[in-house]
């Protein structure tokens, strides 16, 4: 779908709402990129207005940075979890301690019903950088220079961004029953083009989204400029 970004948020949020009305205990995978956060903020407002509930929903963060401070956990908590009726025991975050069993944890909760994704400037999904193999599960990932530049605002400078992150793997993400990806801004136009028309190989991680059957892509006009 290509539309004004506010309309995209409304449509994407409506998709999440429809899932939770059908399956209140659904498992959601959450990204913490700029577009993903804006979608979560929209969902939080809907919950506060009584339009939906997350009381039985289970959540798994898609990424985390390696380091003393769990940046993604804090970001998701501040913008979303602290504002909604999600139960703390149903919110799961990547860490060095659970990295090797994260995929098992997801399976034990029933598998991902809907992965809410955004896309990096280099077409990464999660922290899966170019050359990440398709069969990758949750893993430790060295962040590319381009990703660290993109993520610099979170840390107040590129030099402060950790060199490594933790991420659900490509196989983890494409195993979701449904995938929703939202993107805005002309800076992502190349990545969006490569996602939709690039070869589904490891050099364009987001192009692996051509493989699953149930993927919905929400783009604003600027992000879709090169289509």
PDB file of C-alpha atoms in Angstrom:
ATOM      1  CA  UNK A   1       0.000   0.000   0.000  1.00  0.00           C
ATOM      2  CA  UNK A   2       1.268   3.495  -0.873  1.00  0.00           C
ATOM      3  CA  UNK A   3      -0.312   6.475   0.885  1.00  0.00           C
ATOM      4  CA  UNK A   4       0.221   9.422   3.204  1.00  0.00           C
ATOM      5  CA  UNK A   5       2.199   8.265   6.227  1.00  0.00           C
ATOM      6  CA  UNK A   6      -0.562   8.999   8.708  1.00  0.00           C
ATOM      7  CA  UNK A   7      -2.924   6.895   6.630  1.00  0.00           C
ATOM      8  CA  UNK A   8      -0.303   4.156   6.554  1.00  0.00           C
ATOM      9  CA  UNK A   9      -0.106   4.188  10.341  1.00  0.00           C
ATOM     10  CA  UNK A  10      -3.872   3.922  10.579  1.00  0.00           C
ATOM     11  CA  UNK A  11      -4.028   1.022   8.109  1.00  0.00           C
ATOM     12  CA  UNK A  12      -1.132  -0.833   9.705  1.00  0.00           C
ATOM     13  CA  UNK A  13      -2.597  -0.338  13.180  1.00  0.00           C
ATOM     14  CA  UNK A  14      -5.947  -1.621  11.925  1.00  0.00           C
ATOM     15  CA  UNK A  15      -4.210  -4.807  10.759  1.00  0.00           C
ATOM     16  CA  UNK A  16      -2.771  -5.346  14.233  1.00  0.00           C
ATOM     17  CA  UNK A  17      -6.156  -4.639  15.823  1.00  0.00           C
ATOM     18  CA  UNK A  18      -7.898  -7.153  13.555  1.00  0.00           C
ATOM     19  CA  UNK A  19      -5.398  -9.846  14.544  1.00  0.00           C
ATOM     20  CA  UNK A  20      -5.848  -9.201  18.270  1.00  0.00           C
ATOM     21  CA  UNK A  21      -9.630  -9.223  17.963  1.00  0.00           C
ATOM     22  CA  UNK A  22      -9.365 -12.677  16.415  1.00  0.00           C
ATOM     23  CA  UNK A  23      -6.511 -13.901  18.622  1.00  0.00           C
ATOM     24  CA  UNK A  24      -5.985 -11.828  21.810  1.00  0.00           C
ATOM     25  CA  UNK A  25      -3.039 -14.008  22.851  1.00  0.00           C
ATOM     26  CA  UNK A  26      -1.145 -13.520  19.583  1.00  0.00           C
ATOM     27  CA  UNK A  27       2.660 -13.327  19.491  1.00  0.00           C
ATOM     28  CA  UNK A  28       4.055 -10.092  18.030  1.00  0.00           C
ATOM     29  CA  UNK A  29       7.648  -9.355  17.056  1.00  0.00           C
ATOM     30  CA  UNK A  30       8.492  -5.670  17.510  1.00  0.00           C
ATOM     31  CA  UNK A  31      11.097  -3.552  15.745  1.00  0.00           C
ATOM     32  CA  UNK A  32      12.455  -0.374  17.308  1.00  0.00           C
ATOM     33  CA  UNK A  33      13.415   1.640  14.235  1.00  0.00           C
ATOM     34  CA  UNK A  34      11.969   5.091  13.645  1.00  0.00           C
ATOM     35  CA  UNK A  35       8.992   3.903  11.595  1.00  0.00           C
ATOM     36  CA  UNK A  36       8.365   0.945  13.873  1.00  0.00           C
ATOM     37  CA  UNK A  37       8.284   3.204  16.914  1.00  0.00           C
ATOM     38  CA  UNK A  38       5.771   5.530  15.263  1.00  0.00           C
ATOM     39  CA  UNK A  39       3.497   2.557  14.627  1.00  0.00           C
ATOM     40  CA  UNK A  40       3.814   1.429  18.247  1.00  0.00           C
ATOM     41  CA  UNK A  41       2.967   4.931  19.440  1.00  0.00           C
ATOM     42  CA  UNK A  42      -0.166   4.819  17.285  1.00  0.00           C
ATOM     43  CA  UNK A  43      -1.116   1.457  18.783  1.00  0.00           C
ATOM     44  CA  UNK A  44      -0.535   2.802  22.303  1.00  0.00           C
ATOM     45  CA  UNK A  45      -2.968   5.649  21.667  1.00  0.00           C
ATOM     46  CA  UNK A  46      -5.551   3.159  20.407  1.00  0.00           C
ATOM     47  CA  UNK A  47      -5.169   1.065  23.542  1.00  0.00           C
ATOM     48  CA  UNK A  48      -5.474   4.135  25.773  1.00  0.00           C
ATOM     49  CA  UNK A  49      -8.691   4.996  23.931  1.00  0.00           C
ATOM     50  CA  UNK A  50     -10.068   1.540  24.645  1.00  0.00           C
ATOM     51  CA  UNK A  51      -9.965   0.393  21.020  1.00  0.00           C
ATOM     52  CA  UNK A  52      -7.880  -2.720  21.714  1.00  0.00           C
ATOM     53  CA  UNK A  53      -6.096  -4.578  24.506  1.00  0.00           C
ATOM     54  CA  UNK A  54      -2.635  -6.129  24.813  1.00  0.00           C
ATOM     55  CA  UNK A  55      -3.367  -7.835  28.135  1.00  0.00           C
ATOM     56  CA  UNK A  56      -2.959 -11.335  26.668  1.00  0.00           C
ATOM     57  CA  UNK A  57      -0.565 -10.503  23.825  1.00  0.00           C
ATOM     58  CA  UNK A  58       3.000 -11.811  23.882  1.00  0.00           C
ATOM     59  CA  UNK A  59       5.849  -9.647  22.584  1.00  0.00           C
ATOM     60  CA  UNK A  60       9.377 -10.404  21.396  1.00  0.00           C
ATOM     61  CA  UNK A  61      11.829  -7.624  20.550  1.00  0.00           C
ATOM     62  CA  UNK A  62      13.517  -8.110  17.175  1.00  0.00           C
ATOM     63  CA  UNK A  63      16.833  -6.483  18.152  1.00  0.00           C
ATOM     64  CA  UNK A  64      19.028  -5.248  20.978  1.00  0.00           C
ATOM     65  CA  UNK A  65      22.432  -3.615  21.183  1.00  0.00           C
ATOM     66  CA  UNK A  66      25.375  -5.292  22.881  1.00  0.00           C
ATOM     67  CA  UNK A  67      26.477  -3.260  25.866  1.00  0.00           C
ATOM     68  CA  UNK A  68      25.738  -2.410  29.444  1.00  0.00           C
ATOM     69  CA  UNK A  69      22.550  -0.472  28.690  1.00  0.00           C
ATOM     70  CA  UNK A  70      19.730  -2.363  26.869  1.00  0.00           C
ATOM     71  CA  UNK A  71      18.808   0.478  24.505  1.00  0.00           C
ATOM     72  CA  UNK A  72      16.038  -1.285  22.575  1.00  0.00           C
ATOM     73  CA  UNK A  73      14.379  -2.559  25.749  1.00  0.00           C
ATOM     74  CA  UNK A  74      14.343   0.980  27.142  1.00  0.00           C
ATOM     75  CA  UNK A  75      13.078   2.435  23.861  1.00  0.00           C
ATOM     76  CA  UNK A  76      10.233  -0.054  23.542  1.00  0.00           C
ATOM     77  CA  UNK A  77       9.321   0.335  27.209  1.00  0.00           C
ATOM     78  CA  UNK A  78       9.257   4.134  27.079  1.00  0.00           C
ATOM     79  CA  UNK A  79       7.247   4.468  23.876  1.00  0.00           C
ATOM     80  CA  UNK A  80       4.982   1.456  24.215  1.00  0.00           C
ATOM     81  CA  UNK A  81       5.031  -1.003  27.111  1.00  0.00           C
ATOM     82  CA  UNK A  82       4.789   1.656  29.816  1.00  0.00           C
ATOM     83  CA  UNK A  83       1.729   3.109  28.066  1.00  0.00           C
ATOM     84  CA  UNK A  84      -0.335  -0.012  27.421  1.00  0.00           C
ATOM     85  CA  UNK A  85      -1.880  -2.882  29.358  1.00  0.00           C
ATOM     86  CA  UNK A  86       0.743  -5.452  28.352  1.00  0.00           C
ATOM     87  CA  UNK A  87       1.735  -7.856  31.119  1.00  0.00           C
ATOM     88  CA  UNK A  88       5.422  -7.696  32.016  1.00  0.00           C
ATOM     89  CA  UNK A  89       5.771 -11.486  31.963  1.00  0.00           C
ATOM     90  CA  UNK A  90       4.619 -11.468  28.324  1.00  0.00           C
ATOM     91  CA  UNK A  91       7.376  -9.081  27.140  1.00  0.00           C
ATOM     92  CA  UNK A  92      10.625 -10.693  26.015  1.00  0.00           C
ATOM     93  CA  UNK A  93      13.878  -8.984  25.048  1.00  0.00           C
ATOM     94  CA  UNK A  94      17.081 -10.215  23.471  1.00  0.00           C
ATOM     95  CA  UNK A  95      20.129 -10.459  25.716  1.00  0.00           C
ATOM     96  CA  UNK A  96      23.493 -12.206  25.732  1.00  0.00           C
ATOM     97  CA  UNK A  97      22.030 -14.618  28.302  1.00  0.00           C
ATOM     98  CA  UNK A  98      19.029 -15.787  26.262  1.00  0.00           C
ATOM     99  CA  UNK A  99      20.407 -15.385  22.731  1.00  0.00           C
ATOM    100  CA  UNK A 100      20.952 -19.103  22.157  1.00  0.00           C
ATOM    101  CA  UNK A 101      17.451 -20.037  23.336  1.00  0.00           C
ATOM    102  CA  UNK A 102      15.510 -17.032  21.975  1.00  0.00           C
ATOM    103  CA  UNK A 103      14.109 -18.956  19.018  1.00  0.00           C
ATOM    104  CA  UNK A 104      13.113 -21.791  21.346  1.00  0.00           C
ATOM    105  CA  UNK A 105      11.333 -19.259  23.567  1.00  0.00           C
ATOM    106  CA  UNK A 106       9.382 -18.006  20.550  1.00  0.00           C
ATOM    107  CA  UNK A 107       8.361 -21.524  19.564  1.00  0.00           C
ATOM    108  CA  UNK A 108       7.284 -22.310  23.129  1.00  0.00           C
ATOM    109  CA  UNK A 109       4.908 -19.314  23.021  1.00  0.00           C
ATOM    110  CA  UNK A 110       3.359 -20.570  19.794  1.00  0.00           C
ATOM    111  CA  UNK A 111       5.518 -18.894  17.136  1.00  0.00           C
ATOM    112  CA  UNK A 112       5.298 -15.365  15.755  1.00  0.00           C
ATOM    113  CA  UNK A 113       1.835 -14.495  14.492  1.00  0.00           C
ATOM    114  CA  UNK A 114       2.809 -11.058  13.184  1.00  0.00           C
ATOM    115  CA  UNK A 115       6.235  -9.457  12.796  1.00  0.00           C
ATOM    116  CA  UNK A 116       6.152  -5.649  12.772  1.00  0.00           C
ATOM    117  CA  UNK A 117       9.216  -4.602  10.810  1.00  0.00           C
ATOM    118  CA  UNK A 118      10.875  -1.554   9.344  1.00  0.00           C
ATOM    119  CA  UNK A 119      13.790  -1.394   6.932  1.00  0.00           C
ATOM    120  CA  UNK A 120      17.298  -0.002   7.269  1.00  0.00           C
ATOM    121  CA  UNK A 121      18.942   2.273   4.729  1.00  0.00           C
ATOM    122  CA  UNK A 122      21.053  -0.658   3.533  1.00  0.00           C
ATOM    123  CA  UNK A 123      17.969  -2.919   3.296  1.00  0.00           C
ATOM    124  CA  UNK A 124      18.659  -4.690   6.574  1.00  0.00           C
ATOM    125  CA  UNK A 125      15.748  -6.075   8.559  1.00  0.00           C
ATOM    126  CA  UNK A 126      16.389  -6.212  12.259  1.00  0.00           C
ATOM    127  CA  UNK A 127      20.154  -6.093  12.506  1.00  0.00           C
ATOM    128  CA  UNK A 128      20.562  -8.613   9.679  1.00  0.00           C
ATOM    129  CA  UNK A 129      23.200  -6.891   7.595  1.00  0.00           C
ATOM    130  CA  UNK A 130      24.014  -7.654   3.941  1.00  0.00           C
ATOM    131  CA  UNK A 131      25.562 -11.147   3.633  1.00  0.00           C
ATOM    132  CA  UNK A 132      23.493 -12.563   6.497  1.00  0.00           C
ATOM    133  CA  UNK A 133      22.485 -16.086   5.395  1.00  0.00           C
ATOM    134  CA  UNK A 134      18.838 -17.033   4.965  1.00  0.00           C
ATOM    135  CA  UNK A 135      18.990 -19.849   7.527  1.00  0.00           C
ATOM    136  CA  UNK A 136      20.215 -17.569  10.318  1.00  0.00           C
ATOM    137  CA  UNK A 137      18.443 -17.754  13.665  1.00  0.00           C
ATOM    138  CA  UNK A 138      18.800 -15.222  16.480  1.00  0.00           C
ATOM    139  CA  UNK A 139      22.450 -14.232  16.657  1.00  0.00           C
ATOM    140  CA  UNK A 140      25.114 -11.657  17.498  1.00  0.00           C
ATOM    141  CA  UNK A 141      25.742  -9.337  14.551  1.00  0.00           C
ATOM    142  CA  UNK A 142      28.548  -6.898  13.809  1.00  0.00           C
ATOM    143  CA  UNK A 143      26.909  -3.653  12.733  1.00  0.00           C
ATOM    144  CA  UNK A 144      28.012  -2.095   9.455  1.00  0.00           C
ATOM    145  CA  UNK A 145      29.358   1.443   9.314  1.00  0.00           C
ATOM    146  CA  UNK A 146      26.225   2.562   7.465  1.00  0.00           C
ATOM    147  CA  UNK A 147      23.976   1.093  10.147  1.00  0.00           C
ATOM    148  CA  UNK A 148      25.976   2.731  12.922  1.00  0.00           C
ATOM    149  CA  UNK A 149      25.653   6.096  11.141  1.00  0.00           C
ATOM    150  CA  UNK A 150      21.906   5.554  10.785  1.00  0.00           C
ATOM    151  CA  UNK A 151      21.567   4.608  14.451  1.00  0.00           C
ATOM    152  CA  UNK A 152      23.799   7.416  15.728  1.00  0.00           C
ATOM    153  CA  UNK A 153      20.894   9.618  16.953  1.00  0.00           C
ATOM    154  CA  UNK A 154      20.013   6.963  19.528  1.00  0.00           C
ATOM    155  CA  UNK A 155      23.425   7.310  21.141  1.00  0.00           C
ATOM    156  CA  UNK A 156      24.357  10.911  20.425  1.00  0.00           C
ATOM    157  CA  UNK A 157      27.026  10.108  17.851  1.00  0.00           C
ATOM    158  CA  UNK A 158      28.217   7.327  15.566  1.00  0.00           C
ATOM    159  CA  UNK A 159      31.305   6.670  17.673  1.00  0.00           C
ATOM    160  CA  UNK A 160      29.048   5.852  20.651  1.00  0.00           C
ATOM    161  CA  UNK A 161      26.963   3.219  18.845  1.00  0.00           C
ATOM    162  CA  UNK A 162      27.987  -0.307  19.923  1.00  0.00           C
ATOM    163  CA  UNK A 163      29.875  -2.316  17.313  1.00  0.00           C
ATOM    164  CA  UNK A 164      27.648  -5.350  17.810  1.00  0.00           C
ATOM    165  CA  UNK A 165      23.945  -5.994  18.145  1.00  0.00           C
ATOM    166  CA  UNK A 166      21.675  -8.946  18.818  1.00  0.00           C
ATOM    167  CA  UNK A 167      18.946  -9.773  16.331  1.00  0.00           C
ATOM    168  CA  UNK A 168      16.354 -12.292  15.293  1.00  0.00           C
ATOM    169  CA  UNK A 169      17.731 -14.042  12.240  1.00  0.00           C
ATOM    170  CA  UNK A 170      16.335 -14.023   8.718  1.00  0.00           C
ATOM    171  CA  UNK A 171      14.834 -17.489   9.184  1.00  0.00           C
ATOM    172  CA  UNK A 172      13.310 -16.415  12.500  1.00  0.00           C
ATOM    173  CA  UNK A 173      11.557 -13.461  10.863  1.00  0.00           C
ATOM    174  CA  UNK A 174      10.357 -15.119   7.660  1.00  0.00           C
ATOM    175  CA  UNK A 175       8.913 -17.958   9.736  1.00  0.00           C
ATOM    176  CA  UNK A 176       6.298 -15.524  11.100  1.00  0.00           C
ATOM    177  CA  UNK A 177       2.752 -16.329   9.986  1.00  0.00           C
ATOM    178  CA  UNK A 178       2.310 -12.733   8.838  1.00  0.00           C
ATOM    179  CA  UNK A 179       4.744  -9.871   8.285  1.00  0.00           C
ATOM    180  CA  UNK A 180       3.957  -6.164   8.260  1.00  0.00           C
ATOM    181  CA  UNK A 181       6.662  -3.762   7.091  1.00  0.00           C
ATOM    182  CA  UNK A 182       6.278   0.004   7.205  1.00  0.00           C
ATOM    183  CA  UNK A 183       8.638   2.546   5.654  1.00  0.00           C
ATOM    184  CA  UNK A 184       8.722   6.290   5.102  1.00  0.00           C
ATOM    185  CA  UNK A 185      11.052   8.882   3.635  1.00  0.00           C
ATOM    186  CA  UNK A 186      13.011   9.273   0.415  1.00  0.00           C
ATOM    187  CA  UNK A 187      16.199   8.097   2.130  1.00  0.00           C
ATOM    188  CA  UNK A 188      14.778   4.562   2.116  1.00  0.00           C
ATOM    189  CA  UNK A 189      13.655   4.571  -1.526  1.00  0.00           C
ATOM    190  CA  UNK A 190      16.659   2.551  -2.721  1.00  0.00           C
ATOM    191  CA  UNK A 191      16.242   0.013   0.071  1.00  0.00           C
ATOM    192  CA  UNK A 192      12.534  -0.368  -0.691  1.00  0.00           C
ATOM    193  CA  UNK A 193      13.229  -0.857  -4.411  1.00  0.00           C
ATOM    194  CA  UNK A 194      15.847  -3.513  -3.661  1.00  0.00           C
ATOM    195  CA  UNK A 195      13.527  -5.209  -1.187  1.00  0.00           C
ATOM    196  CA  UNK A 196      10.779  -5.611  -3.787  1.00  0.00           C
ATOM    197  CA  UNK A 197      12.830  -6.146  -6.933  1.00  0.00           C
ATOM    198  CA  UNK A 198      16.246  -7.303  -5.770  1.00  0.00           C
ATOM    199  CA  UNK A 199      17.339 -10.905  -5.809  1.00  0.00           C
ATOM    200  CA  UNK A 200      16.284 -12.745  -2.698  1.00  0.00           C
ATOM    201  CA  UNK A 201      19.846 -13.449  -1.656  1.00  0.00           C
ATOM    202  CA  UNK A 202      21.909 -12.477   1.345  1.00  0.00           C
ATOM    203  CA  UNK A 203      23.224  -9.229  -0.153  1.00  0.00           C
ATOM    204  CA  UNK A 204      19.769  -7.660   0.151  1.00  0.00           C
ATOM    205  CA  UNK A 205      18.424  -8.993   3.471  1.00  0.00           C
ATOM    206  CA  UNK A 206      14.963  -7.438   3.059  1.00  0.00           C
ATOM    207  CA  UNK A 207      14.563  -9.169  -0.326  1.00  0.00           C
ATOM    208  CA  UNK A 208      14.103 -12.401   1.598  1.00  0.00           C
ATOM    209  CA  UNK A 209      10.641 -11.014   2.374  1.00  0.00           C
ATOM    210  CA  UNK A 210       9.733 -11.970  -1.191  1.00  0.00           C
ATOM    211  CA  UNK A 211       9.653 -15.586   0.000  1.00  0.00           C
ATOM    212  CA  UNK A 212       6.886 -15.668   2.672  1.00  0.00           C
ATOM    213  CA  UNK A 213       3.300 -15.746   1.448  1.00  0.00           C
ATOM    214  CA  UNK A 214       1.818 -13.230   3.887  1.00  0.00           C
ATOM    215  CA  UNK A 215       3.704  -9.938   3.753  1.00  0.00           C
ATOM    216  CA  UNK A 216       2.058  -6.515   3.745  1.00  0.00           C
ATOM    217  CA  UNK A 217       4.239  -3.495   2.881  1.00  0.00           C
ATOM    218  CA  UNK A 218       3.094   0.023   3.806  1.00  0.00           C
ATOM    219  CA  UNK A 219       4.995   2.825   2.030  1.00  0.00           C
ATOM    220  CA  UNK A 220       4.617   6.568   1.867  1.00  0.00           C
ATOM    221  CA  UNK A 221       5.122   8.306  -1.469  1.00  0.00           C
ATOM    222  CA  UNK A 222       8.711   9.292  -0.760  1.00  0.00           C
ATOM    223  CA  UNK A 223       9.735   5.791   0.254  1.00  0.00           C
ATOM    224  CA  UNK A 224       8.074   4.392  -2.889  1.00  0.00           C
ATOM    225  CA  UNK A 225       9.634   7.005  -5.163  1.00  0.00           C
ATOM    226  CA  UNK A 226      11.755   4.548  -7.173  1.00  0.00           C
ATOM    227  CA  UNK A 227       9.111   1.884  -7.701  1.00  0.00           C
TER     228      UNK A 227
END
